[in-house]
PDB file of C-alpha atoms in Angstrom:
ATOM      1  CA  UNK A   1      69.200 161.899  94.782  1.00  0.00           C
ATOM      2  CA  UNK A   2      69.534 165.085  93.497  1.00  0.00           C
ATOM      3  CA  UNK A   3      70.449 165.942  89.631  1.00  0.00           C
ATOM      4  CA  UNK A   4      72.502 169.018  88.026  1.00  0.00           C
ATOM      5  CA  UNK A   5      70.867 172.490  89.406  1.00  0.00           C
ATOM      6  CA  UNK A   6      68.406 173.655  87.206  1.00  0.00           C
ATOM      7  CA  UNK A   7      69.963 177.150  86.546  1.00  0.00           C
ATOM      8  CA  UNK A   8      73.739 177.573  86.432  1.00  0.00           C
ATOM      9  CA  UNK A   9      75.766 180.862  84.927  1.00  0.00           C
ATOM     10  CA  UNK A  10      71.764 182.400  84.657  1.00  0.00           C
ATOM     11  CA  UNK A  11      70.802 179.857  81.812  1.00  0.00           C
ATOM     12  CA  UNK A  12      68.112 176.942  82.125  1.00  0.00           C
ATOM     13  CA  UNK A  13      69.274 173.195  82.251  1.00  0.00           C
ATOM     14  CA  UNK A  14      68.325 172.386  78.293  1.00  0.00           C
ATOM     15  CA  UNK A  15      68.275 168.975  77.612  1.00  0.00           C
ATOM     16  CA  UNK A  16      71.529 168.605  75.354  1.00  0.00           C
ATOM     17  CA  UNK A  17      72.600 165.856  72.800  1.00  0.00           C
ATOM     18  CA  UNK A  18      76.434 166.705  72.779  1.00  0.00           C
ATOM     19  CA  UNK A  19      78.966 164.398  72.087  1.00  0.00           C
ATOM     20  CA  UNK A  20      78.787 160.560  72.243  1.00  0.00           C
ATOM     21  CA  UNK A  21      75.384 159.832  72.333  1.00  0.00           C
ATOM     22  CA  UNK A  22      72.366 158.485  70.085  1.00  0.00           C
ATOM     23  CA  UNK A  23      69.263 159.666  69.583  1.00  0.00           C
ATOM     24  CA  UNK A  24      65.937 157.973  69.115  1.00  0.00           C
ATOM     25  CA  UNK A  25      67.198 154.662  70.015  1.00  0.00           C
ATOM     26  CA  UNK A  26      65.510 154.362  72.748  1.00  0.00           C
ATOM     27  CA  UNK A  27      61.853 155.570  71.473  1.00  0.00           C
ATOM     28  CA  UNK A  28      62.142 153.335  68.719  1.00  0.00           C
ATOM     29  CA  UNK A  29      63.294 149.863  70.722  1.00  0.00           C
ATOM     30  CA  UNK A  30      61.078 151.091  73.817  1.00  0.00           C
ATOM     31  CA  UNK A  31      58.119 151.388  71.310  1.00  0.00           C
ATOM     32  CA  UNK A  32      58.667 148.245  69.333  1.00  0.00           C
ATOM     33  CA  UNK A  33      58.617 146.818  73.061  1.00  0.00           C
ATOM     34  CA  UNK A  34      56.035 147.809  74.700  1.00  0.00           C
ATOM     35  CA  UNK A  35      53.805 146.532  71.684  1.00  0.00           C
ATOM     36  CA  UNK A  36      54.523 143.318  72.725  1.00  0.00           C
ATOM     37  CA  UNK A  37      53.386 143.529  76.419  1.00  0.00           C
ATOM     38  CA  UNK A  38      54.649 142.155  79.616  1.00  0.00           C
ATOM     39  CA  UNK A  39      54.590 138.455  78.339  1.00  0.00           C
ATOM     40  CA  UNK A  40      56.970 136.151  77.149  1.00  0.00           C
ATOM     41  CA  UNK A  41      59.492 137.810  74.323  1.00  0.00           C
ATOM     42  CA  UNK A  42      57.960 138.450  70.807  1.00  0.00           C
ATOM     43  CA  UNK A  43      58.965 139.166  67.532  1.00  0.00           C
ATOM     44  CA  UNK A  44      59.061 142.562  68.251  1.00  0.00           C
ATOM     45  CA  UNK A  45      60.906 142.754  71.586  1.00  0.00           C
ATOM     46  CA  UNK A  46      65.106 144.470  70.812  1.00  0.00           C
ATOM     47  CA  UNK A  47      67.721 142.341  70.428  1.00  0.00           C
ATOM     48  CA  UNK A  48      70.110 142.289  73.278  1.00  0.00           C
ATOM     49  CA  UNK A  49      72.841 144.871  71.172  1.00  0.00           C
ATOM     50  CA  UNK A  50      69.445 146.918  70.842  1.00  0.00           C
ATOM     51  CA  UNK A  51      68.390 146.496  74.202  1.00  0.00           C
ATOM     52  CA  UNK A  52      72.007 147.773  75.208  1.00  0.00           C
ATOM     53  CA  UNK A  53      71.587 151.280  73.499  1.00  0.00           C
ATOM     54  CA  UNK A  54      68.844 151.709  74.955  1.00  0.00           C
ATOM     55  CA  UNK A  55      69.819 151.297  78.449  1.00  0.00           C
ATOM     56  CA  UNK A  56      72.827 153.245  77.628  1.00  0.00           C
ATOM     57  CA  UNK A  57      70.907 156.077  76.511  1.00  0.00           C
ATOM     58  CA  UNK A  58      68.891 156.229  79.181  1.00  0.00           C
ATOM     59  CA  UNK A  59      72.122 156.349  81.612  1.00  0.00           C
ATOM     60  CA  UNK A  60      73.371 158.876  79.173  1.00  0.00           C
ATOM     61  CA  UNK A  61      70.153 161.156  79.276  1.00  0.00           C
ATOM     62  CA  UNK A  62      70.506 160.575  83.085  1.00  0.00           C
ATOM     63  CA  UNK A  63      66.951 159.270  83.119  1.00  0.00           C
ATOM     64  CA  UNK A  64      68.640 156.458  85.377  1.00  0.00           C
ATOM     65  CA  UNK A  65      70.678 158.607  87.715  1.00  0.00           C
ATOM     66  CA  UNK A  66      73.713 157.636  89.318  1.00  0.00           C
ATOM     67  CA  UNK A  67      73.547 155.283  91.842  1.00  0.00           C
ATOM     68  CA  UNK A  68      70.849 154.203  90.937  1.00  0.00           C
ATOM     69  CA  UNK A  69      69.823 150.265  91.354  1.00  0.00           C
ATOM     70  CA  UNK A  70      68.187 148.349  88.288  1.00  0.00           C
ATOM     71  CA  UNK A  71      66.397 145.854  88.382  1.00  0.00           C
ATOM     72  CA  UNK A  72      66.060 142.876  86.048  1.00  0.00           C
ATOM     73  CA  UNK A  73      62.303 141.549  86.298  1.00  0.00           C
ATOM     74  CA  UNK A  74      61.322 145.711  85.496  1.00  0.00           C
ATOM     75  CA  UNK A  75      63.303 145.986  82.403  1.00  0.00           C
ATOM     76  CA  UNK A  76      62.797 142.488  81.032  1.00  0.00           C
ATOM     77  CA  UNK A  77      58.878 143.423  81.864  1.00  0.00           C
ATOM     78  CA  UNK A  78      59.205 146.720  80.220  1.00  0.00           C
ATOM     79  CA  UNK A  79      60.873 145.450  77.260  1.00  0.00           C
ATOM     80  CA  UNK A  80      59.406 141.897  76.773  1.00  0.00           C
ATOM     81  CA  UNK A  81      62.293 140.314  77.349  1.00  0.00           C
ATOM     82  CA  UNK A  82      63.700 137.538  79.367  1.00  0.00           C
ATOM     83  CA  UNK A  83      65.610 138.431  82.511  1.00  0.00           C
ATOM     84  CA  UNK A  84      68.494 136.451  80.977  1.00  0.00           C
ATOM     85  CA  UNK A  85      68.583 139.047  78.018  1.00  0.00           C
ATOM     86  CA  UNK A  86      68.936 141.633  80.648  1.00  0.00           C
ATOM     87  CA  UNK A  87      71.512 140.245  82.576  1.00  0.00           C
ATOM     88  CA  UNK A  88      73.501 140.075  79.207  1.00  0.00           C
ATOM     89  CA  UNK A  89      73.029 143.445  78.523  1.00  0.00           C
ATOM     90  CA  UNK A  90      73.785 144.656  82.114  1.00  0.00           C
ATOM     91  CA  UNK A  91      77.091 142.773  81.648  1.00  0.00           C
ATOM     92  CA  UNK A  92      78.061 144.298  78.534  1.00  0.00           C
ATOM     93  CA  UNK A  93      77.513 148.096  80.589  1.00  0.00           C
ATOM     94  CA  UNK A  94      79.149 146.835  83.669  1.00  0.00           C
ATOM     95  CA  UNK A  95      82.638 145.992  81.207  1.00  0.00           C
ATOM     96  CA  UNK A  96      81.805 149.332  79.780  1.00  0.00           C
ATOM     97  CA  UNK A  97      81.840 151.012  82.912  1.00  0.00           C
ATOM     98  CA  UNK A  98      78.602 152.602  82.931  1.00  0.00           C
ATOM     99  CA  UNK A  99      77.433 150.396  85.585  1.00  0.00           C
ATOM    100  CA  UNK A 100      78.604 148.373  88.650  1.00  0.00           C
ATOM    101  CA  UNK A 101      77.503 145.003  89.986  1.00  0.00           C
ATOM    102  CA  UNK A 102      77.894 144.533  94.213  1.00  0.00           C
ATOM    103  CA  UNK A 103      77.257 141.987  95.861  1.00  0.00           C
ATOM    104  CA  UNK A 104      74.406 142.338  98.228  1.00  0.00           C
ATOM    105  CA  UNK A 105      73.789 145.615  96.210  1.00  0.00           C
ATOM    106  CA  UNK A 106      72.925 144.436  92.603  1.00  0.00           C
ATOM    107  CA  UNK A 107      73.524 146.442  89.454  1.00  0.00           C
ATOM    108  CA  UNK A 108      73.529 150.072  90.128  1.00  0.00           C
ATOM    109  CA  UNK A 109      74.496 153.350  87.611  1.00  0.00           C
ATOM    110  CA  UNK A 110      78.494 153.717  87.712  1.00  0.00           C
ATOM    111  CA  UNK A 111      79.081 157.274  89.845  1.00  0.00           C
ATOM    112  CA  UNK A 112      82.482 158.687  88.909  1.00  0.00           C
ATOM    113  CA  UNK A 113      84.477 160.530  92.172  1.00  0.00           C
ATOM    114  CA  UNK A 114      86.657 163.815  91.400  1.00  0.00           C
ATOM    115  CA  UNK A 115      89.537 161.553  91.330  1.00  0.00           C
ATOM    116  CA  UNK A 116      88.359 159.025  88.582  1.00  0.00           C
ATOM    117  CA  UNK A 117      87.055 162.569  86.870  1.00  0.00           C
ATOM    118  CA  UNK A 118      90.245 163.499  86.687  1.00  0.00           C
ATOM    119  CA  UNK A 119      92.198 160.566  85.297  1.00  0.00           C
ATOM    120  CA  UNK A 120      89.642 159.920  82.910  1.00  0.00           C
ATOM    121  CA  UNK A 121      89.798 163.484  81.328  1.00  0.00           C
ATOM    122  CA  UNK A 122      93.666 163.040  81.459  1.00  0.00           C
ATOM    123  CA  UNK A 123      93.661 160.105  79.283  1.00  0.00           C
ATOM    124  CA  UNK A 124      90.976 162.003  77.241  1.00  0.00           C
ATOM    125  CA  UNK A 125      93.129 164.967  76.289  1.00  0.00           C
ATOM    126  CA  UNK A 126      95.879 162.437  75.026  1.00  0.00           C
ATOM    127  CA  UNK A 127      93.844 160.401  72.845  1.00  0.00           C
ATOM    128  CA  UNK A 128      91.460 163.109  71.128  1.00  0.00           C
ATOM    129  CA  UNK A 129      94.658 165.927  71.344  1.00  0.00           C
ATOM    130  CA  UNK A 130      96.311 162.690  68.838  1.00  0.00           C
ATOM    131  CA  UNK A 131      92.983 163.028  67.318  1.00  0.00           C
ATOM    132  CA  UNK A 132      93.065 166.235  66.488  1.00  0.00           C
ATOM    133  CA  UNK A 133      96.870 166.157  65.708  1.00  0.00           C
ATOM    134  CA  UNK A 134      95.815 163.756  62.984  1.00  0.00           C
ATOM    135  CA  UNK A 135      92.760 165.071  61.579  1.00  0.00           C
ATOM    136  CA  UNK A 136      94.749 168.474  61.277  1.00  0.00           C
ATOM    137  CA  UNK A 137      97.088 166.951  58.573  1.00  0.00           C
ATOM    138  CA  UNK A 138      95.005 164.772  57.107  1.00  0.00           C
ATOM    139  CA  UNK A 139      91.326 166.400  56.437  1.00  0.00           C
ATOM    140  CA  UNK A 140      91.007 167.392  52.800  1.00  0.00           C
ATOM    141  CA  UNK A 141      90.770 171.006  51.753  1.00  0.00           C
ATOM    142  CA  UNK A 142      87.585 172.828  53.194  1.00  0.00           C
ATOM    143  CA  UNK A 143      86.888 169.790  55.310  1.00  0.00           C
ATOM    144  CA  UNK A 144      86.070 172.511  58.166  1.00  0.00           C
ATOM    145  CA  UNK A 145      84.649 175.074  56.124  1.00  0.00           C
ATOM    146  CA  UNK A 146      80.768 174.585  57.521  1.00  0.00           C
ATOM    147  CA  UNK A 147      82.030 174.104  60.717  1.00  0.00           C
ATOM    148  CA  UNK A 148      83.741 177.238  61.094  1.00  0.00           C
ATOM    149  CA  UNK A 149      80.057 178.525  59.754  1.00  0.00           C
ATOM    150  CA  UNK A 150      78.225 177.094  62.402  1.00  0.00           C
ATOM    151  CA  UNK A 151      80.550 177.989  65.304  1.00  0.00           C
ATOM    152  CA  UNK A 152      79.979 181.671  64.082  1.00  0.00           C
ATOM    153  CA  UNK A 153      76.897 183.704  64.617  1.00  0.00           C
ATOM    154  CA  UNK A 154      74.273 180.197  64.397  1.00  0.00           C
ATOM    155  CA  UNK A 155      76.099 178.915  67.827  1.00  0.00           C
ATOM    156  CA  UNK A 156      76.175 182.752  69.685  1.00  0.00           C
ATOM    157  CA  UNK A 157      72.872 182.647  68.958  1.00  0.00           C
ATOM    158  CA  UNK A 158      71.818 179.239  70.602  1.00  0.00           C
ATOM    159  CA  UNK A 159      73.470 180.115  73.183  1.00  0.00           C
ATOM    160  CA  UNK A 160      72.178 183.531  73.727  1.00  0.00           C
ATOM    161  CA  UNK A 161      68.563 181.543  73.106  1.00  0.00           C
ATOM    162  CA  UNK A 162      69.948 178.962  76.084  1.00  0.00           C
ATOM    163  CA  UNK A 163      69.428 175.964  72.977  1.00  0.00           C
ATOM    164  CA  UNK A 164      72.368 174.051  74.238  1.00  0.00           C
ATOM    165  CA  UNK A 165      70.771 170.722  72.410  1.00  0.00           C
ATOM    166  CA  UNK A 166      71.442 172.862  69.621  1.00  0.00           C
ATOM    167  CA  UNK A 167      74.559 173.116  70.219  1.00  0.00           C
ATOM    168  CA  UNK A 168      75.258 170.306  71.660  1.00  0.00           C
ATOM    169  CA  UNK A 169      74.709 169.021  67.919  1.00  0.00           C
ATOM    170  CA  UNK A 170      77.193 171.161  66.688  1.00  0.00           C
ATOM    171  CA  UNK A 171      79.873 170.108  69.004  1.00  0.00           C
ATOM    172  CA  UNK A 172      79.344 166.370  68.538  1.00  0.00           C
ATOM    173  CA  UNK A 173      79.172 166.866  64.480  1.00  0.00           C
ATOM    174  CA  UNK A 174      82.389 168.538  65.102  1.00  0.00           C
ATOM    175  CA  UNK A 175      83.699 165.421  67.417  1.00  0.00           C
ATOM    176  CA  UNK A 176      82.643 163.134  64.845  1.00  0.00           C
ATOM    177  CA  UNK A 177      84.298 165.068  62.184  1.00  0.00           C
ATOM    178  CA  UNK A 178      87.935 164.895  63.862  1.00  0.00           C
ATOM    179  CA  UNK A 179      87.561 161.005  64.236  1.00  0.00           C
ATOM    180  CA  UNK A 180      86.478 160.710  60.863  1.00  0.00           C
ATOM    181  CA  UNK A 181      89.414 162.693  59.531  1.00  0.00           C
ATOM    182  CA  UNK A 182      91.976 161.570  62.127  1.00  0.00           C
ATOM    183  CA  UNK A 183      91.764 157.971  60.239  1.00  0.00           C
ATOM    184  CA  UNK A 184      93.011 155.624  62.744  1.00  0.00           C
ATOM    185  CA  UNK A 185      90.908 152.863  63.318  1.00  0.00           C
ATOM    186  CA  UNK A 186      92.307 152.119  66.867  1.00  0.00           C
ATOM    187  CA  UNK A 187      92.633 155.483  67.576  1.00  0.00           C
ATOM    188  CA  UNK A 188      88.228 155.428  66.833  1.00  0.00           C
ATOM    189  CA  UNK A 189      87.650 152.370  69.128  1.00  0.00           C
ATOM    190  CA  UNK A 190      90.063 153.869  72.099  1.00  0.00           C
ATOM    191  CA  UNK A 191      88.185 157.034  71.601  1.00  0.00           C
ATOM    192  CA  UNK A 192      84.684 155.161  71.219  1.00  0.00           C
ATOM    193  CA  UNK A 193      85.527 153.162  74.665  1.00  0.00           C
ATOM    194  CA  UNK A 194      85.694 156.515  76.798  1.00  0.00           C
ATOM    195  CA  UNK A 195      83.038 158.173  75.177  1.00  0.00           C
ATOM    196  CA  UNK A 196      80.960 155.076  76.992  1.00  0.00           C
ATOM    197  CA  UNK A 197      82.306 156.373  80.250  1.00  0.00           C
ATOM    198  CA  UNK A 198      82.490 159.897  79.686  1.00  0.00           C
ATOM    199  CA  UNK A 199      78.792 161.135  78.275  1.00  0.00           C
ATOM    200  CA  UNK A 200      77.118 161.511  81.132  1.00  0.00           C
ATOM    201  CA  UNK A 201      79.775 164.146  82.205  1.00  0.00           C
ATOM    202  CA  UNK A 202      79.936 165.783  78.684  1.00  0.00           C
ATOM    203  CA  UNK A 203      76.529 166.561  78.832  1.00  0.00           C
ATOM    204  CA  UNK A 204      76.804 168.060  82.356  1.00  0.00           C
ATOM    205  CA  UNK A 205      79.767 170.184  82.101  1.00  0.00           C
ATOM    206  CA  UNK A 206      78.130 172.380  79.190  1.00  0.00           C
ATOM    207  CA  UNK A 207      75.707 173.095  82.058  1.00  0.00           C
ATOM    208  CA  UNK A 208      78.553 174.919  84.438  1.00  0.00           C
ATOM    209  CA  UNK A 209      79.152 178.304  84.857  1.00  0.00           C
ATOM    210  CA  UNK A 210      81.306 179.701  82.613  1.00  0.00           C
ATOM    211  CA  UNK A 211      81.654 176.350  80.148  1.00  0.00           C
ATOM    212  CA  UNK A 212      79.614 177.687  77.328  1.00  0.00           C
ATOM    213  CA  UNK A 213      81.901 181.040  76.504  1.00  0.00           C
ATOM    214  CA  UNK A 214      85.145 179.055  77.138  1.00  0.00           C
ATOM    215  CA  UNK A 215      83.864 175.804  75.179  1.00  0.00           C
ATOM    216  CA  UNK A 216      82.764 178.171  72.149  1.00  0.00           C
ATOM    217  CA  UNK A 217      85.818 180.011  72.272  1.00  0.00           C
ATOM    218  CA  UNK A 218      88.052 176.958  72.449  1.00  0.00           C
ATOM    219  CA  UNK A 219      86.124 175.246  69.548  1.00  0.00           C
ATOM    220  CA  UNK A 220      86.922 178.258  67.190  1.00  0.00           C
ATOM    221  CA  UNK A 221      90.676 178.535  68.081  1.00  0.00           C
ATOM    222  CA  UNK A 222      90.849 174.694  67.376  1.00  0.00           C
ATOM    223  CA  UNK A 223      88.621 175.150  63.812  1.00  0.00           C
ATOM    224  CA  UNK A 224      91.635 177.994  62.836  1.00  0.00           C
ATOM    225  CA  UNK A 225      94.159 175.552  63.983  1.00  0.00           C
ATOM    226  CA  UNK A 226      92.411 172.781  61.574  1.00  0.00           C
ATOM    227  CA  UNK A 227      92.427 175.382  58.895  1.00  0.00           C
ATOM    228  CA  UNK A 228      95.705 176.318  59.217  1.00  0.00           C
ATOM    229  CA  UNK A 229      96.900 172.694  59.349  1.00  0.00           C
ATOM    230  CA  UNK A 230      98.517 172.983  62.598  1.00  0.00           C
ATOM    231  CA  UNK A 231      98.400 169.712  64.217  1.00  0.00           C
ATOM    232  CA  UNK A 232     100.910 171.198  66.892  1.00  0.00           C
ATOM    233  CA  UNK A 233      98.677 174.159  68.011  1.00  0.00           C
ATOM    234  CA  UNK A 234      95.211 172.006  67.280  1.00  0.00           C
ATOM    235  CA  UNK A 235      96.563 169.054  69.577  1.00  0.00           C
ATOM    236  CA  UNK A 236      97.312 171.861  72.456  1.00  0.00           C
ATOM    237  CA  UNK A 237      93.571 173.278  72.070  1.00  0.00           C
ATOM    238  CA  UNK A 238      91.637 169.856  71.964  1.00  0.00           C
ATOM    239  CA  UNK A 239      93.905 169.233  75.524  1.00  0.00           C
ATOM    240  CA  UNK A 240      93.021 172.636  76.980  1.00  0.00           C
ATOM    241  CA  UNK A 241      89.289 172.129  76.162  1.00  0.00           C
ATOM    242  CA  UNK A 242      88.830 169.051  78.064  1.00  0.00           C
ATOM    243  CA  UNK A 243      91.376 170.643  81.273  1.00  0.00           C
ATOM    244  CA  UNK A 244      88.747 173.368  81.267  1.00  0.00           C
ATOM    245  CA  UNK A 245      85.951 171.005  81.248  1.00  0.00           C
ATOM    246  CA  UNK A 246      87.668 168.918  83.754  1.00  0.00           C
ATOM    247  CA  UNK A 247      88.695 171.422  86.292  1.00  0.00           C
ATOM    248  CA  UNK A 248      85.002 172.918  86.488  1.00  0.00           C
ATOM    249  CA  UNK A 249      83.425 169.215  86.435  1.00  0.00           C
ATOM    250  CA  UNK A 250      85.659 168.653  89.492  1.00  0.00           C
ATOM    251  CA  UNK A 251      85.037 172.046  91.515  1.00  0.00           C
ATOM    252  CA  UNK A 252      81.079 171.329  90.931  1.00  0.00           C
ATOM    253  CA  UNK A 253      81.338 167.776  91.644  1.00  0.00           C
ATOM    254  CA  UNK A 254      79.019 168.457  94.488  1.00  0.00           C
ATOM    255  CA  UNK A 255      75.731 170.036  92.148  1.00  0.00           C
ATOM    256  CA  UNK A 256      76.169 166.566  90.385  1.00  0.00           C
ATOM    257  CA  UNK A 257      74.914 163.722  92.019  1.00  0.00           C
TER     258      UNK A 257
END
């Protein structure tokens, strides 16, 4: 199965940690595991809500690809856990949509079509253009002010430098900071649900042609529009940024799989 191509709009694939997902869960549950060995479960094997991360990081990071099958007896032997652990965990991704469970199949790595694509980054611009409605009136003064720093000169040059995992941080702190200031609590867990589904495809679209300029562009017209307090125009950005990310994720559906 092939993965995204290696070198799109003339910069390498960087491994990116944008928006929505951990880091070092998995090193520090696979670790903790692996001490144990391939035996019964120990002291040290994750919990199942650990074990879940983990998986789900490894979806995210596409080290399990799309459509790809899992197996119970290698991940309970990897981790040290029992296969009943793992089916637990699988079902807590499968009602997260990150995988899917066939019969006469098994449990495979969800694969999203152009069409689900699309409806998905629909109901994305509604909830985080609300998001960013919010967090416009309701951030305190110079809430954005390091933000606006780092999407100067620091970002042109990661990009320019083809650091995109540096940047990548930059756009989740920035994602994290509109949820944070937005202050809805069911607004968060809406927004936290189709992050789940939507990682794998953040990551990626960074790597299209073209996405870089227009995402840093985008992200500086919605920091003025924070500034400025202007939920109306801030909402209207946050929408256009995920269209644009949409649209291209669509038209190079086909370097993704």
């Amino acid at each position: 199965m092939s993965r995204a191509p290696q070198h799109l709009d003339g910069r390498t694939n960087a491994v990116t940690e944008g928006p929505d997902w951990p880091v070092g869960a998995e090193a520090a549950g696979a670790q903790g595991a692996r001490a144990q060995g391939a035996g019964a479960q120990g002291a040290g094997a994750p919990e199942t809500a650990t074990l879940v991360e983990i998986l789900r990081d490894r979806i995210v990071r596409e080290v399990f690809v799309s459509g790809q099958r899992l197996r119970e007896r290698e991940i309970a032997e990897e981790f040290a856990v029992s296969r009943a652990q793992v089916r637990e965990a699988f079902s807590v991704l499968t009602e997260r949509r990150l995988l899917d469970r066939k019969a006469n199949v098994g449990v495979t790595v969800a694969r999203l079509g152009p069409e689900e694509i699309a409806q998905l980054y629909e109901l994305r611009g509604a909830v985080e253009g609300l998001a960013a409605r919010l967090a416009a009136e309701r951030a305190p003064e110079g809430a954005w002010d390091d933000l606006l720093h780092s999407f100067g000169a620091p970002a042109d040059e990661m990009i320019a430098a083809a650091d995109l995992e540096g940047y990548g941080k930059i756009v989740d702190e920035a994602q994290q900071r509109l949820v944070r200031y937005a202050a809805n609590a069911v607004l968060n867990e809406t927004m936290g649900v189709l992050a789940d589904r939507s990682a794998v495809l953040a990551r990626r679209s960074i790597l299209l042609p073209g996405r870089t300029d227009v995402g840093l562009k985008m992200h500086r017209e919605l920091l003025a529009a924070l500034i400025a307090r202007d939920g109306e125009a801030a909402e209207r950005i946050k929408r256009a940024n995920l269209a644009d990310a949409c649209e291209r994720l669509v038209r190079f559906a086909h370097y993704l799989r």
